[in-house]
PDB file of N, CA and C in Angstrom:
ATOM      1  N   MET A   1      -3.140  19.202 -23.830  1.00 51.00           N
ATOM      2  CA  MET A   1      -2.543  19.160 -22.501  1.00 51.00           C
ATOM      3  C   MET A   1      -1.521  18.028 -22.466  1.00 51.00           C
ATOM      4  N   ASP A   2      -0.466  18.231 -21.725  1.00 54.00           N
ATOM      5  CA  ASP A   2       0.573  17.223 -21.603  1.00 54.00           C
ATOM      6  C   ASP A   2       0.044  15.983 -20.896  1.00 54.00           C
ATOM      7  N   ASN A   3       0.808  14.922 -20.960  1.00 60.00           N
ATOM      8  CA  ASN A   3       0.413  13.670 -20.335  1.00 60.00           C
ATOM      9  C   ASN A   3       0.750  13.612 -18.853  1.00 60.00           C
ATOM     10  N   TYR A   4       1.227  14.681 -18.309  1.00 58.00           N
ATOM     11  CA  TYR A   4       1.530  14.728 -16.891  1.00 58.00           C
ATOM     12  C   TYR A   4       0.943  16.008 -16.304  1.00 58.00           C
ATOM     13  N   THR A   5       0.749  15.979 -15.017  1.00 58.00           N
ATOM     14  CA  THR A   5       0.126  17.103 -14.333  1.00 58.00           C
ATOM     15  C   THR A   5       1.182  17.902 -13.588  1.00 58.00           C
ATOM     16  N   LEU A   6       1.153  19.203 -13.772  1.00 61.00           N
ATOM     17  CA  LEU A   6       2.039  20.094 -13.042  1.00 61.00           C
ATOM     18  C   LEU A   6       1.265  20.734 -11.905  1.00 61.00           C
ATOM     19  N   ARG A   7       1.963  21.083 -10.872  1.00 61.00           N
ATOM     20  CA  ARG A   7       1.312  21.691  -9.724  1.00 61.00           C
ATOM     21  C   ARG A   7       1.919  23.059  -9.490  1.00 61.00           C
ATOM     22  N   ASP A   8       1.072  24.023  -9.287  1.00 61.00           N
ATOM     23  CA  ASP A   8       1.517  25.377  -8.976  1.00 61.00           C
ATOM     24  C   ASP A   8       0.970  25.703  -7.601  1.00 61.00           C
ATOM     25  N   ASP A   9       1.835  25.717  -6.606  1.00 59.00           N
ATOM     26  CA  ASP A   9       1.349  25.931  -5.248  1.00 59.00           C
ATOM     27  C   ASP A   9       1.844  27.245  -4.642  1.00 59.00           C
ATOM     28  N   LYS A  10       2.198  28.181  -5.484  1.00 58.00           N
ATOM     29  CA  LYS A  10       2.634  29.479  -4.982  1.00 58.00           C
ATOM     30  C   LYS A  10       1.408  30.287  -4.562  1.00 58.00           C
ATOM     31  N   PRO A  11       1.458  30.895  -3.378  1.00 53.00           N
ATOM     32  CA  PRO A  11       0.299  31.686  -2.949  1.00 53.00           C
ATOM     33  C   PRO A  11       0.081  32.898  -3.852  1.00 53.00           C
ATOM     34  N   ARG A  12      -1.165  33.175  -4.128  1.00 59.00           N
ATOM     35  CA  ARG A  12      -1.507  34.289  -4.994  1.00 59.00           C
ATOM     36  C   ARG A  12      -2.544  35.203  -4.314  1.00 59.00           C
ATOM     37  N   LEU A  13      -2.300  35.508  -3.058  1.00 57.00           N
ATOM     38  CA  LEU A  13      -3.242  36.336  -2.320  1.00 57.00           C
ATOM     39  C   LEU A  13      -2.796  37.786  -2.362  1.00 57.00           C
ATOM     40  N   ARG A  14      -3.744  38.663  -2.509  1.00 60.00           N
ATOM     41  CA  ARG A  14      -3.482  40.099  -2.458  1.00 60.00           C
ATOM     42  C   ARG A  14      -4.268  40.673  -1.291  1.00 60.00           C
ATOM     43  N   TYR A  15      -3.729  41.708  -0.704  1.00 60.00           N
ATOM     44  CA  TYR A  15      -4.406  42.341   0.418  1.00 60.00           C
ATOM     45  C   TYR A  15      -4.655  43.810   0.119  1.00 60.00           C
ATOM     46  N   SER A  16      -5.797  44.290   0.548  1.00 58.00           N
ATOM     47  CA  SER A  16      -6.161  45.680   0.382  1.00 58.00           C
ATOM     48  C   SER A  16      -6.872  46.119   1.655  1.00 58.00           C
ATOM     49  N   CYS A  17      -6.345  47.108   2.318  1.00 64.00           N
ATOM     50  CA  CYS A  17      -6.922  47.607   3.580  1.00 64.00           C
ATOM     51  C   CYS A  17      -7.073  46.480   4.597  1.00 64.00           C
ATOM     52  N   GLY A  18      -6.097  45.557   4.614  1.00 64.00           N
ATOM     53  CA  GLY A  18      -6.124  44.469   5.581  1.00 64.00           C
ATOM     54  C   GLY A  18      -7.024  43.303   5.214  1.00 64.00           C
ATOM     55  N   LYS A  19      -7.708  43.378   4.069  1.00 64.00           N
ATOM     56  CA  LYS A  19      -8.599  42.296   3.641  1.00 64.00           C
ATOM     57  C   LYS A  19      -8.060  41.690   2.353  1.00 64.00           C
ATOM     58  N   ARG A  20      -8.353  40.423   2.161  1.00 62.00           N
ATOM     59  CA  ARG A  20      -7.946  39.774   0.919  1.00 62.00           C
ATOM     60  C   ARG A  20      -8.729  40.342  -0.255  1.00 62.00           C
ATOM     61  N   ALA A  21      -8.037  40.607  -1.323  1.00 59.00           N
ATOM     62  CA  ALA A  21      -8.677  41.093  -2.544  1.00 59.00           C
ATOM     63  C   ALA A  21      -8.579  39.979  -3.593  1.00 59.00           C
ATOM     64  N   TYR A  22      -9.706  39.448  -3.989  1.00 68.00           N
ATOM     65  CA  TYR A  22      -9.736  38.343  -4.936  1.00 68.00           C
ATOM     66  C   TYR A  22     -10.089  38.827  -6.334  1.00 68.00           C
ATOM     67  N   SER A  23      -9.545  38.157  -7.298  1.00 79.00           N
ATOM     68  CA  SER A  23      -9.890  38.436  -8.679  1.00 79.00           C
ATOM     69  C   SER A  23     -10.824  37.341  -9.171  1.00 79.00           C
ATOM     70  N   ARG A  24     -11.993  37.728  -9.623  1.00 84.00           N
ATOM     71  CA  ARG A  24     -12.950  36.753 -10.155  1.00 84.00           C
ATOM     72  C   ARG A  24     -12.349  36.019 -11.354  1.00 84.00           C
ATOM     73  N   ASN A  25     -11.637  36.766 -12.199  1.00 87.00           N
ATOM     74  CA  ASN A  25     -11.020  36.134 -13.377  1.00 87.00           C
ATOM     75  C   ASN A  25      -9.985  35.088 -12.960  1.00 87.00           C
ATOM     76  N   ASP A  26      -9.197  35.395 -11.948  1.00 86.00           N
ATOM     77  CA  ASP A  26      -8.210  34.428 -11.465  1.00 86.00           C
ATOM     78  C   ASP A  26      -8.895  33.182 -10.925  1.00 86.00           C
ATOM     79  N   ALA A  27      -9.945  33.374 -10.151  1.00 88.00           N
ATOM     80  CA  ALA A  27     -10.673  32.231  -9.595  1.00 88.00           C
ATOM     81  C   ALA A  27     -11.246  31.361 -10.717  1.00 88.00           C
ATOM     82  N   GLU A  28     -11.823  31.980 -11.730  1.00 90.00           N
ATOM     83  CA  GLU A  28     -12.386  31.225 -12.850  1.00 90.00           C
ATOM     84  C   GLU A  28     -11.297  30.499 -13.635  1.00 90.00           C
ATOM     85  N   TYR A  29     -10.152  31.139 -13.783  1.00 91.00           N
ATOM     86  CA  TYR A  29      -9.025  30.501 -14.476  1.00 91.00           C
ATOM     87  C   TYR A  29      -8.611  29.221 -13.747  1.00 91.00           C
ATOM     88  N   PHE A  30      -8.439  29.334 -12.425  1.00 92.00           N
ATOM     89  CA  PHE A  30      -7.994  28.162 -11.669  1.00 92.00           C
ATOM     90  C   PHE A  30      -9.073  27.092 -11.576  1.00 92.00           C
ATOM     91  N   GLU A  31     -10.336  27.470 -11.561  1.00 94.00           N
ATOM     92  CA  GLU A  31     -11.401  26.462 -11.630  1.00 94.00           C
ATOM     93  C   GLU A  31     -11.276  25.658 -12.920  1.00 94.00           C
ATOM     94  N   ALA A  32     -11.087  26.346 -14.033  1.00 95.00           N
ATOM     95  CA  ALA A  32     -10.951  25.666 -15.329  1.00 95.00           C
ATOM     96  C   ALA A  32      -9.694  24.811 -15.352  1.00 95.00           C
ATOM     97  N   TRP A  33      -8.609  25.324 -14.784  1.00 95.00           N
ATOM     98  CA  TRP A  33      -7.359  24.563 -14.733  1.00 95.00           C
ATOM     99  C   TRP A  33      -7.543  23.286 -13.921  1.00 95.00           C
ATOM    100  N   ILE A  34      -8.207  23.403 -12.779  1.00 96.00           N
ATOM    101  CA  ILE A  34      -8.460  22.229 -11.937  1.00 96.00           C
ATOM    102  C   ILE A  34      -9.377  21.244 -12.665  1.00 96.00           C
ATOM    103  N   ASP A  35     -10.367  21.746 -13.399  1.00 97.00           N
ATOM    104  CA  ASP A  35     -11.247  20.855 -14.173  1.00 97.00           C
ATOM    105  C   ASP A  35     -10.445  20.048 -15.194  1.00 97.00           C
ATOM    106  N   ARG A  36      -9.548  20.716 -15.919  1.00 96.00           N
ATOM    107  CA  ARG A  36      -8.722  20.008 -16.913  1.00 96.00           C
ATOM    108  C   ARG A  36      -7.789  19.010 -16.229  1.00 96.00           C
ATOM    109  N   THR A  37      -7.207  19.433 -15.122  1.00 96.00           N
ATOM    110  CA  THR A  37      -6.308  18.561 -14.378  1.00 96.00           C
ATOM    111  C   THR A  37      -7.058  17.346 -13.838  1.00 96.00           C
ATOM    112  N   THR A  38      -8.251  17.550 -13.342  1.00 97.00           N
ATOM    113  CA  THR A  38      -9.069  16.443 -12.836  1.00 97.00           C
ATOM    114  C   THR A  38      -9.406  15.461 -13.947  1.00 97.00           C
ATOM    115  N   GLU A  39      -9.761  15.981 -15.113  1.00 96.00           N
ATOM    116  CA  GLU A  39     -10.092  15.109 -16.240  1.00 96.00           C
ATOM    117  C   GLU A  39      -8.900  14.227 -16.625  1.00 96.00           C
ATOM    118  N   VAL A  40      -7.734  14.839 -16.755  1.00 95.00           N
ATOM    119  CA  VAL A  40      -6.536  14.084 -17.125  1.00 95.00           C
ATOM    120  C   VAL A  40      -6.161  13.100 -16.013  1.00 95.00           C
ATOM    121  N   THR A  41      -6.220  13.576 -14.780  1.00 94.00           N
ATOM    122  CA  THR A  41      -5.848  12.753 -13.640  1.00 94.00           C
ATOM    123  C   THR A  41      -6.758  11.541 -13.495  1.00 94.00           C
ATOM    124  N   SER A  42      -8.043  11.727 -13.712  1.00 95.00           N
ATOM    125  CA  SER A  42      -8.981  10.617 -13.553  1.00 95.00           C
ATOM    126  C   SER A  42      -8.768   9.532 -14.607  1.00 95.00           C
ATOM    127  N   GLN A  43      -8.172   9.885 -15.738  1.00 95.00           N
ATOM    128  CA  GLN A  43      -7.921   8.915 -16.798  1.00 95.00           C
ATOM    129  C   GLN A  43      -6.541   8.279 -16.708  1.00 95.00           C
ATOM    130  N   TYR A  44      -5.691   8.805 -15.844  1.00 94.00           N
ATOM    131  CA  TYR A  44      -4.324   8.298 -15.708  1.00 94.00           C
ATOM    132  C   TYR A  44      -4.365   6.866 -15.170  1.00 94.00           C
ATOM    133  N   PRO A  45      -3.720   5.912 -15.860  1.00 94.00           N
ATOM    134  CA  PRO A  45      -3.866   4.507 -15.480  1.00 94.00           C
ATOM    135  C   PRO A  45      -2.832   3.987 -14.471  1.00 94.00           C
ATOM    136  N   ASP A  46      -1.778   4.720 -14.198  1.00 94.00           N
ATOM    137  CA  ASP A  46      -0.634   4.164 -13.489  1.00 94.00           C
ATOM    138  C   ASP A  46      -0.563   4.601 -12.026  1.00 94.00           C
ATOM    139  N   TRP A  47      -1.604   4.326 -11.255  1.00 95.00           N
ATOM    140  CA  TRP A  47      -1.641   4.684  -9.843  1.00 95.00           C
ATOM    141  C   TRP A  47      -1.050   3.557  -9.009  1.00 95.00           C
ATOM    142  N   ASN A  48      -0.502   3.889  -7.849  1.00 96.00           N
ATOM    143  CA  ASN A  48      -0.005   2.867  -6.931  1.00 96.00           C
ATOM    144  C   ASN A  48      -1.154   2.091  -6.297  1.00 96.00           C
ATOM    145  N   SER A  49      -2.282   2.778  -6.114  1.00 96.00           N
ATOM    146  CA  SER A  49      -3.458   2.134  -5.525  1.00 96.00           C
ATOM    147  C   SER A  49      -4.702   2.960  -5.848  1.00 96.00           C
ATOM    148  N   ARG A  50      -5.831   2.339  -5.663  1.00 95.00           N
ATOM    149  CA  ARG A  50      -7.095   3.057  -5.849  1.00 95.00           C
ATOM    150  C   ARG A  50      -7.227   4.170  -4.806  1.00 95.00           C
ATOM    151  N   THR A  51      -6.745   3.898  -3.615  1.00 96.00           N
ATOM    152  CA  THR A  51      -6.792   4.891  -2.538  1.00 96.00           C
ATOM    153  C   THR A  51      -6.005   6.137  -2.899  1.00 96.00           C
ATOM    154  N   GLU A  52      -4.831   5.954  -3.497  1.00 96.00           N
ATOM    155  CA  GLU A  52      -4.010   7.095  -3.912  1.00 96.00           C
ATOM    156  C   GLU A  52      -4.770   7.954  -4.926  1.00 96.00           C
ATOM    157  N   LYS A  53      -5.379   7.310  -5.914  1.00 96.00           N
ATOM    158  CA  LYS A  53      -6.128   8.037  -6.946  1.00 96.00           C
ATOM    159  C   LYS A  53      -7.296   8.795  -6.321  1.00 96.00           C
ATOM    160  N   GLU A  54      -8.031   8.147  -5.440  1.00 96.00           N
ATOM    161  CA  GLU A  54      -9.171   8.799  -4.789  1.00 96.00           C
ATOM    162  C   GLU A  54      -8.733  10.002  -3.953  1.00 96.00           C
ATOM    163  N   LEU A  55      -7.588   9.877  -3.280  1.00 96.00           N
ATOM    164  CA  LEU A  55      -7.073  10.985  -2.475  1.00 96.00           C
ATOM    165  C   LEU A  55      -6.738  12.188  -3.347  1.00 96.00           C
ATOM    166  N   VAL A  56      -6.050  11.946  -4.447  1.00 96.00           N
ATOM    167  CA  VAL A  56      -5.680  13.043  -5.350  1.00 96.00           C
ATOM    168  C   VAL A  56      -6.920  13.702  -5.934  1.00 96.00           C
ATOM    169  N   LEU A  57      -7.874  12.911  -6.381  1.00 96.00           N
ATOM    170  CA  LEU A  57      -9.100  13.481  -6.955  1.00 96.00           C
ATOM    171  C   LEU A  57      -9.901  14.244  -5.904  1.00 96.00           C
ATOM    172  N   ARG A  58      -9.913  13.747  -4.677  1.00 97.00           N
ATOM    173  CA  ARG A  58     -10.622  14.451  -3.597  1.00 97.00           C
ATOM    174  C   ARG A  58      -9.953  15.805  -3.318  1.00 97.00           C
ATOM    175  N   ARG A  59      -8.628  15.833  -3.318  1.00 96.00           N
ATOM    176  CA  ARG A  59      -7.920  17.101  -3.078  1.00 96.00           C
ATOM    177  C   ARG A  59      -8.163  18.104  -4.197  1.00 96.00           C
ATOM    178  N   LEU A  60      -8.225  17.621  -5.426  1.00 96.00           N
ATOM    179  CA  LEU A  60      -8.545  18.522  -6.535  1.00 96.00           C
ATOM    180  C   LEU A  60      -9.957  19.086  -6.365  1.00 96.00           C
ATOM    181  N   HIS A  61     -10.887  18.233  -5.966  1.00 96.00           N
ATOM    182  CA  HIS A  61     -12.268  18.681  -5.739  1.00 96.00           C
ATOM    183  C   HIS A  61     -12.310  19.731  -4.617  1.00 96.00           C
ATOM    184  N   GLU A  62     -11.575  19.490  -3.544  1.00 95.00           N
ATOM    185  CA  GLU A  62     -11.536  20.450  -2.434  1.00 95.00           C
ATOM    186  C   GLU A  62     -10.925  21.779  -2.875  1.00 95.00           C
ATOM    187  N   ALA A  63      -9.869  21.710  -3.667  1.00 93.00           N
ATOM    188  CA  ALA A  63      -9.235  22.934  -4.162  1.00 93.00           C
ATOM    189  C   ALA A  63     -10.200  23.725  -5.031  1.00 93.00           C
ATOM    190  N   ARG A  64     -10.935  23.020  -5.883  1.00 94.00           N
ATOM    191  CA  ARG A  64     -11.876  23.715  -6.761  1.00 94.00           C
ATOM    192  C   ARG A  64     -12.967  24.413  -5.948  1.00 94.00           C
ATOM    193  N   SER A  65     -13.414  23.766  -4.891  1.00 93.00           N
ATOM    194  CA  SER A  65     -14.483  24.375  -4.082  1.00 93.00           C
ATOM    195  C   SER A  65     -14.018  25.680  -3.454  1.00 93.00           C
ATOM    196  N   ILE A  66     -12.732  25.805  -3.144  1.00 89.00           N
ATOM    197  CA  ILE A  66     -12.203  27.057  -2.592  1.00 89.00           C
ATOM    198  C   ILE A  66     -12.371  28.174  -3.626  1.00 89.00           C
ATOM    199  N   TYR A  67     -12.001  27.903  -4.863  1.00 88.00           N
ATOM    200  CA  TYR A  67     -12.115  28.926  -5.913  1.00 88.00           C
ATOM    201  C   TYR A  67     -13.576  29.246  -6.238  1.00 88.00           C
ATOM    202  N   GLU A  68     -14.454  28.251  -6.137  1.00 89.00           N
ATOM    203  CA  GLU A  68     -15.882  28.499  -6.395  1.00 89.00           C
ATOM    204  C   GLU A  68     -16.433  29.531  -5.420  1.00 89.00           C
ATOM    205  N   HIS A  69     -15.962  29.496  -4.202  1.00 85.00           N
ATOM    206  CA  HIS A  69     -16.485  30.400  -3.165  1.00 85.00           C
ATOM    207  C   HIS A  69     -15.882  31.799  -3.224  1.00 85.00           C
ATOM    208  N   LEU A  70     -14.948  32.029  -4.129  1.00 79.00           N
ATOM    209  CA  LEU A  70     -14.334  33.353  -4.232  1.00 79.00           C
ATOM    210  C   LEU A  70     -15.143  34.323  -5.083  1.00 79.00           C
ATOM    211  N   HIS A  71     -16.138  33.797  -5.778  1.00 73.00           N
ATOM    212  CA  HIS A  71     -16.949  34.719  -6.609  1.00 73.00           C
ATOM    213  C   HIS A  71     -18.397  34.417  -6.472  1.00 73.00           C
TER     214      HIS A  71
END
């Protein structure tokens, strides 16, 4: 993995008969991606503050919980 973190924030929602259609494989992929990103991010030494680092890690944790609930 590179030494920097990329962010992909494009919506990936599909609809079928007016309801969201989720892909279990997609959810698992993004869970793994967030896990790798969290690992790299937690080891990154060059934060402006401890608060900044905690905020980013908390947001990654929140994002992962969304994907966990999709399957």
